[in-house]
Structures are given as structure tokens and as C-alpha cells.
PDB file of C-alpha atoms and ligand atoms in Angstrom:
ATOM      1  CA  MET A   1    -125.967-139.947 -45.356  1.00  0.00           C
ATOM      2  CA  GLY A   2    -128.797-141.095 -47.674  1.00  0.00           C
ATOM      3  CA  TYR A   3    -130.651-144.392 -47.406  1.00  0.00           C
ATOM      4  CA  PHE A   4    -129.041-146.076 -50.443  1.00  0.00           C
ATOM      5  CA  HIS A   5    -125.560-145.023 -49.319  1.00  0.00           C
ATOM      6  CA  GLU A   6    -125.513-147.555 -46.479  1.00  0.00           C
ATOM      7  CA  ARG A   7    -124.631-151.184 -47.118  1.00  0.00           C
ATOM      8  CA  LYS A   8    -127.353-152.630 -44.865  1.00  0.00           C
ATOM      9  CA  ASN A   9    -130.058-150.720 -46.768  1.00  0.00           C
ATOM     10  CA  VAL A  10    -128.611-151.750 -50.123  1.00  0.00           C
ATOM     11  CA  ASP A  11    -128.646-155.395 -48.971  1.00  0.00           C
ATOM     12  CA  ALA A  12    -132.276-155.017 -47.841  1.00  0.00           C
ATOM     13  CA  TYR A  13    -133.235-153.510 -51.225  1.00  0.00           C
ATOM     14  CA  ILE A  14    -131.543-156.351 -53.112  1.00  0.00           C
ATOM     15  CA  ARG A  15    -133.510-158.905 -51.040  1.00  0.00           C
ATOM     16  CA  MET A  16    -136.766-157.005 -51.543  1.00  0.00           C
ATOM     17  CA  ALA A  17    -136.291-156.617 -55.311  1.00  0.00           C
ATOM     18  CA  GLU A  18    -135.528-160.275 -55.900  1.00  0.00           C
ATOM     19  CA  GLY A  19    -137.585-161.541 -58.848  1.00  0.00           C
ATOM     20  CA  TYR A  20    -138.118-158.064 -60.330  1.00  0.00           C
ATOM     21  CA  ASP A  21    -136.367-156.610 -63.354  1.00  0.00           C
ATOM     22  CA  GLY A  22    -137.065-154.273 -66.254  1.00  0.00           C
ATOM     23  CA  ARG A  23    -137.220-156.865 -69.015  1.00  0.00           C
ATOM     24  CA  GLU A  24    -140.656-155.644 -70.119  1.00  0.00           C
ATOM     25  CA  LEU A  25    -139.392-152.063 -70.469  1.00  0.00           C
ATOM     26  CA  ILE A  26    -136.216-153.101 -72.234  1.00  0.00           C
ATOM     27  CA  ASP A  27    -138.217-155.216 -74.695  1.00  0.00           C
ATOM     28  CA  VAL A  28    -140.200-152.076 -75.616  1.00  0.00           C
ATOM     29  CA  LEU A  29    -136.995-150.043 -75.923  1.00  0.00           C
ATOM     30  CA  LYS A  30    -135.586-152.697 -78.258  1.00  0.00           C
ATOM     31  CA  MET A  31    -138.492-152.137 -80.657  1.00  0.00           C
ATOM     32  CA  HIS A  32    -137.346-148.522 -81.164  1.00  0.00           C
ATOM     33  CA  LEU A  33    -133.612-148.343 -80.429  1.00  0.00           C
ATOM     34  CA  PRO A  34    -131.230-150.172 -82.775  1.00  0.00           C
ATOM     35  CA  ALA A  35    -128.863-152.764 -81.325  1.00  0.00           C
ATOM     36  CA  GLY A  36    -125.383-151.367 -80.737  1.00  0.00           C
ATOM     37  CA  SER A  37    -126.676-147.955 -79.600  1.00  0.00           C
ATOM     38  CA  THR A  38    -125.280-146.340 -76.455  1.00  0.00           C
ATOM     39  CA  VAL A  39    -127.511-146.387 -73.367  1.00  0.00           C
ATOM     40  CA  LEU A  40    -126.959-144.705 -69.995  1.00  0.00           C
ATOM     41  CA  GLU A  41    -128.868-146.201 -67.067  1.00  0.00           C
ATOM     42  CA  LEU A  42    -129.606-143.836 -64.178  1.00  0.00           C
ATOM     43  CA  GLY A  43    -130.001-145.385 -60.700  1.00  0.00           C
ATOM     44  CA  MET A  44    -128.857-148.854 -61.766  1.00  0.00           C
ATOM     45  CA  GLY A  45    -129.059-150.251 -58.223  1.00  0.00           C
ATOM     46  CA  PRO A  46    -128.008-153.931 -58.238  1.00  0.00           C
ATOM     47  CA  GLY A  47    -127.598-153.816 -62.039  1.00  0.00           C
ATOM     48  CA  LYS A  48    -130.080-156.449 -63.214  1.00  0.00           C
ATOM     49  CA  ASP A  49    -131.394-154.111 -65.912  1.00  0.00           C
ATOM     50  CA  LEU A  50    -127.854-153.078 -66.843  1.00  0.00           C
ATOM     51  CA  ASP A  51    -127.061-156.748 -67.502  1.00  0.00           C
ATOM     52  CA  LEU A  52    -130.114-156.973 -69.788  1.00  0.00           C
ATOM     53  CA  LEU A  53    -129.285-153.711 -71.579  1.00  0.00           C
ATOM     54  CA  ALA A  54    -125.710-154.882 -72.139  1.00  0.00           C
ATOM     55  CA  GLU A  55    -126.988-157.908 -74.083  1.00  0.00           C
ATOM     56  CA  THR A  56    -128.072-155.546 -76.908  1.00  0.00           C
ATOM     57  CA  TYR A  57    -126.464-152.166 -76.300  1.00  0.00           C
ATOM     58  CA  ILE A  58    -123.235-150.434 -75.335  1.00  0.00           C
ATOM     59  CA  ALA A  59    -124.472-149.894 -71.810  1.00  0.00           C
ATOM     60  CA  THR A  60    -123.156-147.503 -69.173  1.00  0.00           C
ATOM     61  CA  GLY A  61    -124.416-147.914 -65.615  1.00  0.00           C
ATOM     62  CA  SER A  62    -124.706-145.154 -63.061  1.00  0.00           C
ATOM     63  CA  ASP A  63    -125.983-144.480 -59.576  1.00  0.00           C
ATOM     64  CA  TYR A  64    -125.446-141.828 -56.938  1.00  0.00           C
ATOM     65  CA  SER A  65    -124.639-144.564 -54.411  1.00  0.00           C
ATOM     66  CA  SER A  66    -121.037-145.824 -54.418  1.00  0.00           C
ATOM     67  CA  VAL A  67    -122.268-148.869 -52.498  1.00  0.00           C
ATOM     68  CA  PHE A  68    -124.288-150.127 -55.488  1.00  0.00           C
ATOM     69  CA  LEU A  69    -121.490-149.233 -57.926  1.00  0.00           C
ATOM     70  CA  GLU A  70    -118.817-151.042 -55.907  1.00  0.00           C
ATOM     71  CA  LEU A  71    -120.994-154.134 -55.451  1.00  0.00           C
ATOM     72  CA  TYR A  72    -121.598-154.379 -59.200  1.00  0.00           C
ATOM     73  CA  ARG A  73    -117.913-153.788 -59.909  1.00  0.00           C
ATOM     74  CA  GLU A  74    -117.045-156.878 -57.811  1.00  0.00           C
ATOM     75  CA  THR A  75    -118.769-159.150 -60.331  1.00  0.00           C
ATOM     76  CA  HIS A  76    -118.291-156.970 -63.456  1.00  0.00           C
ATOM     77  CA  PRO A  77    -114.715-155.621 -63.255  1.00  0.00           C
ATOM     78  CA  ASP A  78    -114.796-154.217 -66.809  1.00  0.00           C
ATOM     79  CA  ALA A  79    -118.204-152.538 -66.639  1.00  0.00           C
ATOM     80  CA  ASP A  80    -118.510-148.909 -67.723  1.00  0.00           C
ATOM     81  CA  LEU A  81    -119.838-147.221 -64.568  1.00  0.00           C
ATOM     82  CA  LEU A  82    -120.288-143.575 -63.617  1.00  0.00           C
ATOM     83  CA  LYS A  83    -121.198-142.052 -60.266  1.00  0.00           C
ATOM     84  CA  LEU A  84    -124.004-139.693 -61.230  1.00  0.00           C
ATOM     85  CA  ASP A  85    -126.889-137.949 -59.573  1.00  0.00           C
ATOM     86  CA  ALA A  86    -130.007-138.270 -61.720  1.00  0.00           C
ATOM     87  CA  LEU A  87    -130.716-134.573 -61.232  1.00  0.00           C
ATOM     88  CA  SER A  88    -127.435-132.978 -62.301  1.00  0.00           C
ATOM     89  CA  ILE A  89    -126.041-135.871 -64.440  1.00  0.00           C
ATOM     90  CA  GLU A  90    -122.575-134.373 -64.494  1.00  0.00           C
ATOM     91  CA  THR A  91    -120.897-136.000 -67.470  1.00  0.00           C
ATOM     92  CA  GLU A  92    -119.599-134.702 -70.789  1.00  0.00           C
ATOM     93  CA  ARG A  93    -120.614-137.882 -72.584  1.00  0.00           C
ATOM     94  CA  LYS A  94    -123.581-138.207 -74.966  1.00  0.00           C
ATOM     95  CA  PHE A  95    -125.883-141.207 -75.291  1.00  0.00           C
ATOM     96  CA  ASP A  96    -128.420-142.482 -77.817  1.00  0.00           C
ATOM     97  CA  SER A  97    -130.729-143.364 -74.947  1.00  0.00           C
ATOM     98  CA  ILE A  98    -131.147-142.766 -71.210  1.00  0.00           C
ATOM     99  CA  TYR A  99    -132.980-145.412 -69.208  1.00  0.00           C
ATOM    100  CA  SER A 100    -134.194-145.733 -65.619  1.00  0.00           C
ATOM    101  CA  ASN A 101    -136.465-148.115 -63.780  1.00  0.00           C
ATOM    102  CA  LYS A 102    -138.184-146.700 -60.688  1.00  0.00           C
ATOM    103  CA  VAL A 103    -135.590-144.053 -59.934  1.00  0.00           C
ATOM    104  CA  LEU A 104    -136.830-140.611 -60.974  1.00  0.00           C
ATOM    105  CA  HIS A 105    -139.674-140.723 -58.425  1.00  0.00           C
ATOM    106  CA  HIS A 106    -136.951-140.157 -55.808  1.00  0.00           C
ATOM    107  CA  LEU A 107    -136.396-136.628 -57.161  1.00  0.00           C
ATOM    108  CA  ALA A 108    -138.467-133.853 -55.605  1.00  0.00           C
ATOM    109  CA  ARG A 109    -141.366-132.954 -57.926  1.00  0.00           C
ATOM    110  CA  PRO A 110    -139.873-129.605 -59.129  1.00  0.00           C
ATOM    111  CA  ASP A 111    -136.549-131.326 -59.873  1.00  0.00           C
ATOM    112  CA  LEU A 112    -137.960-133.817 -62.372  1.00  0.00           C
ATOM    113  CA  GLY A 113    -138.262-131.147 -65.088  1.00  0.00           C
ATOM    114  CA  ARG A 114    -134.659-130.076 -64.425  1.00  0.00           C
ATOM    115  CA  SER A 115    -133.494-133.657 -64.804  1.00  0.00           C
ATOM    116  CA  PHE A 116    -135.387-133.999 -68.109  1.00  0.00           C
ATOM    117  CA  SER A 117    -133.738-130.809 -69.420  1.00  0.00           C
ATOM    118  CA  ARG A 118    -130.307-132.150 -68.513  1.00  0.00           C
ATOM    119  CA  GLN A 119    -131.101-135.515 -70.090  1.00  0.00           C
ATOM    120  CA  ARG A 120    -132.127-133.738 -73.279  1.00  0.00           C
ATOM    121  CA  GLU A 121    -128.686-132.072 -73.414  1.00  0.00           C
ATOM    122  CA  LEU A 122    -126.975-135.459 -73.113  1.00  0.00           C
ATOM    123  CA  LEU A 123    -128.971-137.220 -75.827  1.00  0.00           C
ATOM    124  CA  THR A 124    -127.766-137.524 -79.394  1.00  0.00           C
ATOM    125  CA  PRO A 125    -130.199-136.198 -82.081  1.00  0.00           C
ATOM    126  CA  ASN A 126    -133.497-138.165 -82.002  1.00  0.00           C
ATOM    127  CA  GLY A 127    -132.290-139.891 -78.828  1.00  0.00           C
ATOM    128  CA  LEU A 128    -134.727-141.830 -76.661  1.00  0.00           C
ATOM    129  CA  LEU A 129    -135.653-141.700 -72.994  1.00  0.00           C
ATOM    130  CA  MET A 130    -137.207-144.737 -71.306  1.00  0.00           C
ATOM    131  CA  HIS A 131    -138.269-144.226 -67.685  1.00  0.00           C
ATOM    132  CA  SER A 132    -140.711-145.974 -65.380  1.00  0.00           C
ATOM    133  CA  PHE A 133    -142.784-144.422 -62.586  1.00  0.00           C
ATOM    134  CA  TRP A 134    -145.305-145.346 -59.904  1.00  0.00           C
ATOM    135  CA  HIS A 135    -148.716-144.153 -61.059  1.00  0.00           C
ATOM    136  CA  GLY A 136    -150.795-141.849 -58.881  1.00  0.00           C
ATOM    137  CA  ASP A 137    -150.936-138.385 -57.432  1.00  0.00           C
ATOM    138  CA  LYS A 138    -149.559-138.801 -53.938  1.00  0.00           C
ATOM    139  CA  GLN A 139    -146.187-138.170 -52.402  1.00  0.00           C
ATOM    140  CA  GLU A 140    -144.654-140.154 -49.549  1.00  0.00           C
ATOM    141  CA  GLU A 141    -141.420-140.290 -47.608  1.00  0.00           C
ATOM    142  CA  PHE A 142    -139.811-143.463 -46.226  1.00  0.00           C
ATOM    143  CA  HIS A 143    -136.422-143.574 -44.527  1.00  0.00           C
ATOM    144  CA  GLY A 144    -135.828-140.012 -45.703  1.00  0.00           C
ATOM    145  CA  LEU A 145    -136.399-141.056 -49.331  1.00  0.00           C
ATOM    146  CA  CYS A 146    -138.943-139.171 -51.382  1.00  0.00           C
ATOM    147  CA  PHE A 147    -141.527-141.163 -53.411  1.00  0.00           C
ATOM    148  CA  VAL A 148    -143.387-138.970 -55.908  1.00  0.00           C
ATOM    149  CA  TYR A 149    -146.228-140.599 -57.873  1.00  0.00           C
ATOM    150  CA  TYR A 150    -147.128-139.269 -61.319  1.00  0.00           C
ATOM    151  CA  THR A 151    -150.019-139.311 -63.730  1.00  0.00           C
ATOM    152  CA  GLU A 152    -149.168-139.543 -67.414  1.00  0.00           C
ATOM    153  CA  ASP A 153    -150.214-135.899 -67.970  1.00  0.00           C
ATOM    154  CA  GLU A 154    -148.037-134.620 -65.157  1.00  0.00           C
ATOM    155  CA  LEU A 155    -145.116-136.600 -66.437  1.00  0.00           C
ATOM    156  CA  LEU A 156    -145.447-135.202 -69.959  1.00  0.00           C
ATOM    157  CA  SER A 157    -145.702-131.725 -68.570  1.00  0.00           C
ATOM    158  CA  ALA A 158    -142.472-132.263 -66.565  1.00  0.00           C
ATOM    159  CA  ALA A 159    -140.723-133.560 -69.711  1.00  0.00           C
ATOM    160  CA  GLY A 160    -141.655-130.366 -71.557  1.00  0.00           C
ATOM    161  CA  PRO A 161    -141.961-129.637 -75.277  1.00  0.00           C
ATOM    162  CA  GLY A 162    -138.560-130.990 -76.321  1.00  0.00           C
ATOM    163  CA  PHE A 163    -139.802-134.583 -76.544  1.00  0.00           C
ATOM    164  CA  GLU A 164    -142.459-136.489 -78.475  1.00  0.00           C
ATOM    165  CA  VAL A 165    -144.219-139.531 -77.056  1.00  0.00           C
ATOM    166  CA  VAL A 166    -143.284-142.846 -78.638  1.00  0.00           C
ATOM    167  CA  ALA A 167    -145.069-145.011 -76.045  1.00  0.00           C
ATOM    168  CA  LEU A 168    -146.786-144.338 -72.730  1.00  0.00           C
ATOM    169  CA  GLU A 169    -148.260-147.429 -71.097  1.00  0.00           C
ATOM    170  CA  ARG A 170    -149.456-148.659 -67.715  1.00  0.00           C
ATOM    171  CA  TYR A 171    -148.142-151.946 -66.391  1.00  0.00           C
ATOM    172  CA  THR A 172    -148.309-153.959 -63.199  1.00  0.00           C
ATOM    173  CA  GLU A 173    -145.372-154.186 -60.822  1.00  0.00           C
ATOM    174  CA  ILE A 174    -147.152-155.230 -57.596  1.00  0.00           C
ATOM    175  CA  ASP A 175    -150.793-154.071 -57.801  1.00  0.00           C
ATOM    176  CA  ASP A 176    -152.838-153.824 -61.005  1.00  0.00           C
ATOM    177  CA  ASP A 177    -151.653-150.948 -63.226  1.00  0.00           C
ATOM    178  CA  ASP A 178    -149.617-149.420 -60.407  1.00  0.00           C
ATOM    179  CA  SER A 179    -146.852-148.300 -62.797  1.00  0.00           C
ATOM    180  CA  PHE A 180    -146.294-146.761 -66.186  1.00  0.00           C
ATOM    181  CA  TYR A 181    -143.404-146.237 -68.531  1.00  0.00           C
ATOM    182  CA  ALA A 182    -142.697-143.337 -70.849  1.00  0.00           C
ATOM    183  CA  LEU A 183    -140.680-143.774 -74.018  1.00  0.00           C
ATOM    184  CA  LEU A 184    -139.924-140.281 -75.343  1.00  0.00           C
ATOM    185  CA  ARG A 185    -137.959-139.126 -78.353  1.00  0.00           C
ATOM    186  CA  LYS A 186    -135.922-135.932 -78.369  1.00  0.00           C
ATOM    187  CA  THR A 187    -137.223-133.515 -81.013  1.00  0.00           C
ATOM    188  CA  GLY A 188    -135.756-130.438 -82.660  1.00  0.00           C
TER     189      GLY A 188
HETATM  190  C1  SAM B   1    -135.815-148.267 -56.292  1.00  0.00           C
HETATM  191  S1  SAM B   1    -134.080-148.441 -56.631  1.00  0.00           S
HETATM  192  C2  SAM B   1    -134.161-149.046 -58.322  1.00  0.00           C
HETATM  193  C3  SAM B   1    -132.883-149.697 -58.722  1.00  0.00           C
HETATM  194  C4  SAM B   1    -132.887-150.367 -60.084  1.00  0.00           C
HETATM  195  N1  SAM B   1    -133.208-149.423 -61.130  1.00  0.00           N
HETATM  196  C5  SAM B   1    -133.831-151.522 -60.095  1.00  0.00           C
HETATM  197  O1  SAM B   1    -134.786-151.497 -60.887  1.00  0.00           O
HETATM  198  O2  SAM B   1    -133.630-152.449 -59.305  1.00  0.00           O
HETATM  199  C6  SAM B   1    -133.617-146.771 -56.823  1.00  0.00           C
HETATM  200  C7  SAM B   1    -132.162-146.610 -57.253  1.00  0.00           C
HETATM  201  O3  SAM B   1    -131.977-145.255 -57.632  1.00  0.00           O
HETATM  202  C8  SAM B   1    -130.832-144.746 -57.018  1.00  0.00           C
HETATM  203  N2  SAM B   1    -131.109-143.318 -56.858  1.00  0.00           N
HETATM  204  C9  SAM B   1    -132.053-142.723 -56.089  1.00  0.00           C
HETATM  205  N3  SAM B   1    -131.998-141.404 -56.226  1.00  0.00           N
HETATM  206  C10 SAM B   1    -130.993-141.150 -57.108  1.00  0.00           C
HETATM  207  C11 SAM B   1    -130.445-139.962 -57.661  1.00  0.00           C
HETATM  208  N4  SAM B   1    -130.896-138.751 -57.324  1.00  0.00           N
HETATM  209  N5  SAM B   1    -129.455-140.086 -58.548  1.00  0.00           N
HETATM  210  C12 SAM B   1    -128.961-141.300 -58.908  1.00  0.00           C
HETATM  211  N6  SAM B   1    -129.421-142.458 -58.408  1.00  0.00           N
HETATM  212  C13 SAM B   1    -130.437-142.382 -57.517  1.00  0.00           C
HETATM  213  C14 SAM B   1    -130.667-145.516 -55.735  1.00  0.00           C
HETATM  214  O4  SAM B   1    -129.335-145.506 -55.258  1.00  0.00           O
HETATM  215  C15 SAM B   1    -131.128-146.884 -56.172  1.00  0.00           C
HETATM  216  O5  SAM B   1    -130.078-147.606 -56.743  1.00  0.00           O
END
């Protein structure tokens, strides 16, 4: 069983992430994605970003951990939630945007490109991706979870030619410029 599939680890993550959310990323997304658009969040975790997205968008939350989904459901009985792995994203639905905040670094490096290809299939024409990453070139493993760090160039190469860059910026989560976000538009 994976780390985020156990309640005690989910509780520990929620305590650790207190005070953090993706407001800065969502504010950037709002400059490019019209209100009322559909947004799928991958790896929603406790759902703080999903709450923010839902203020402006028709937001669908997802995670591969039923523990996070069930916890969120307790306080949001009508929320639109899907159990999805960020690699395979097995849904027939299409979205104007796909969003994640510090999730895709848990995919093995060769799987990131596969996830981007699948995301491209699920986006409506000119749809937008907004994803955040830890910046760097190392790879670590904690509690059986993979943490892959990316440079901007590596990230764009994983995304492939089917996207154009709308914004690519460093920001600070814990240490100076330890993170970056990529806002990419589907082309073609
Ligand atoms: C670091 S937490 C971030 C949670 C949330 N986005 C936030 O900002 O608080 C990583 C989240 O991604 C989920 N996750 C990790 N790997 C995943 C995968 N392959 N597919 C879907 N969700 C995944 C975990 O269950 C967890 O909720």
C-alpha cells in the first residue's frame, strides 16, 4: 500500500502542509483561463486548492488516494471527485484546464512525458495546463515515494511539442526559488 493511502500519513501531510496553498498559481491561471471554465485538479490532497479553484471555475478534484477523497467528501458532500492516477488519468471527460500543485514529481521521470500526452488528450482545444514542481536535478525517495526534481528545460522536453509556454516562473515555497510553475497551452 502506498504512503498516501494510509490515514496516519494523510493526517501527517495535512499537519505539515498547514499554511500552504496554491493561491499564487491559481492567480496566474486566472489571468489566462476565463471564469466558468472546467478545471481538473490532479492529486488534490486535502483540497485547499480545489476550494480556491471552485471559487472561479467548474472544478473537479481527483487523487489516487481514496483516503484524501473520502476526507474531502465529508465536508463537501456535493463535490465532483474522481479517483484518478495522474499517469493514466482514466476518464472519458474533457477539461479546459488541468491543474496540479506538487504532484507530478511523484511520477517516475520517464512517466512524466506519458502523463503529459494523456493530459493533452483530455484537454479541449487551446486548453491549459498549470503544474508546479520542485526545481533541481536530483531524485530522492522518502517512505517509498519518489521525488523527482526538474529544471525548466527538462520539464519542457517532457511536455513535448504539443504545448506552447504561456508562463514559466520560479517561486519560493520553503527555500528561495525552490519551485517553479509551468502554464502551458495545448497547440494544434
Ligand atoms: C505533496 S501532496 C500535494 C497535495 C495538494 N496538491 C496540495 O498542494 O496540498 C501530493 C498529492 O498527490 C497525490 N498523488 C501522488 N501521486 C499520485 C498519482 N500518481 N496520481 C494521483 N495522485 C497522486 C497524493 O495522494 C497527494 O494527495
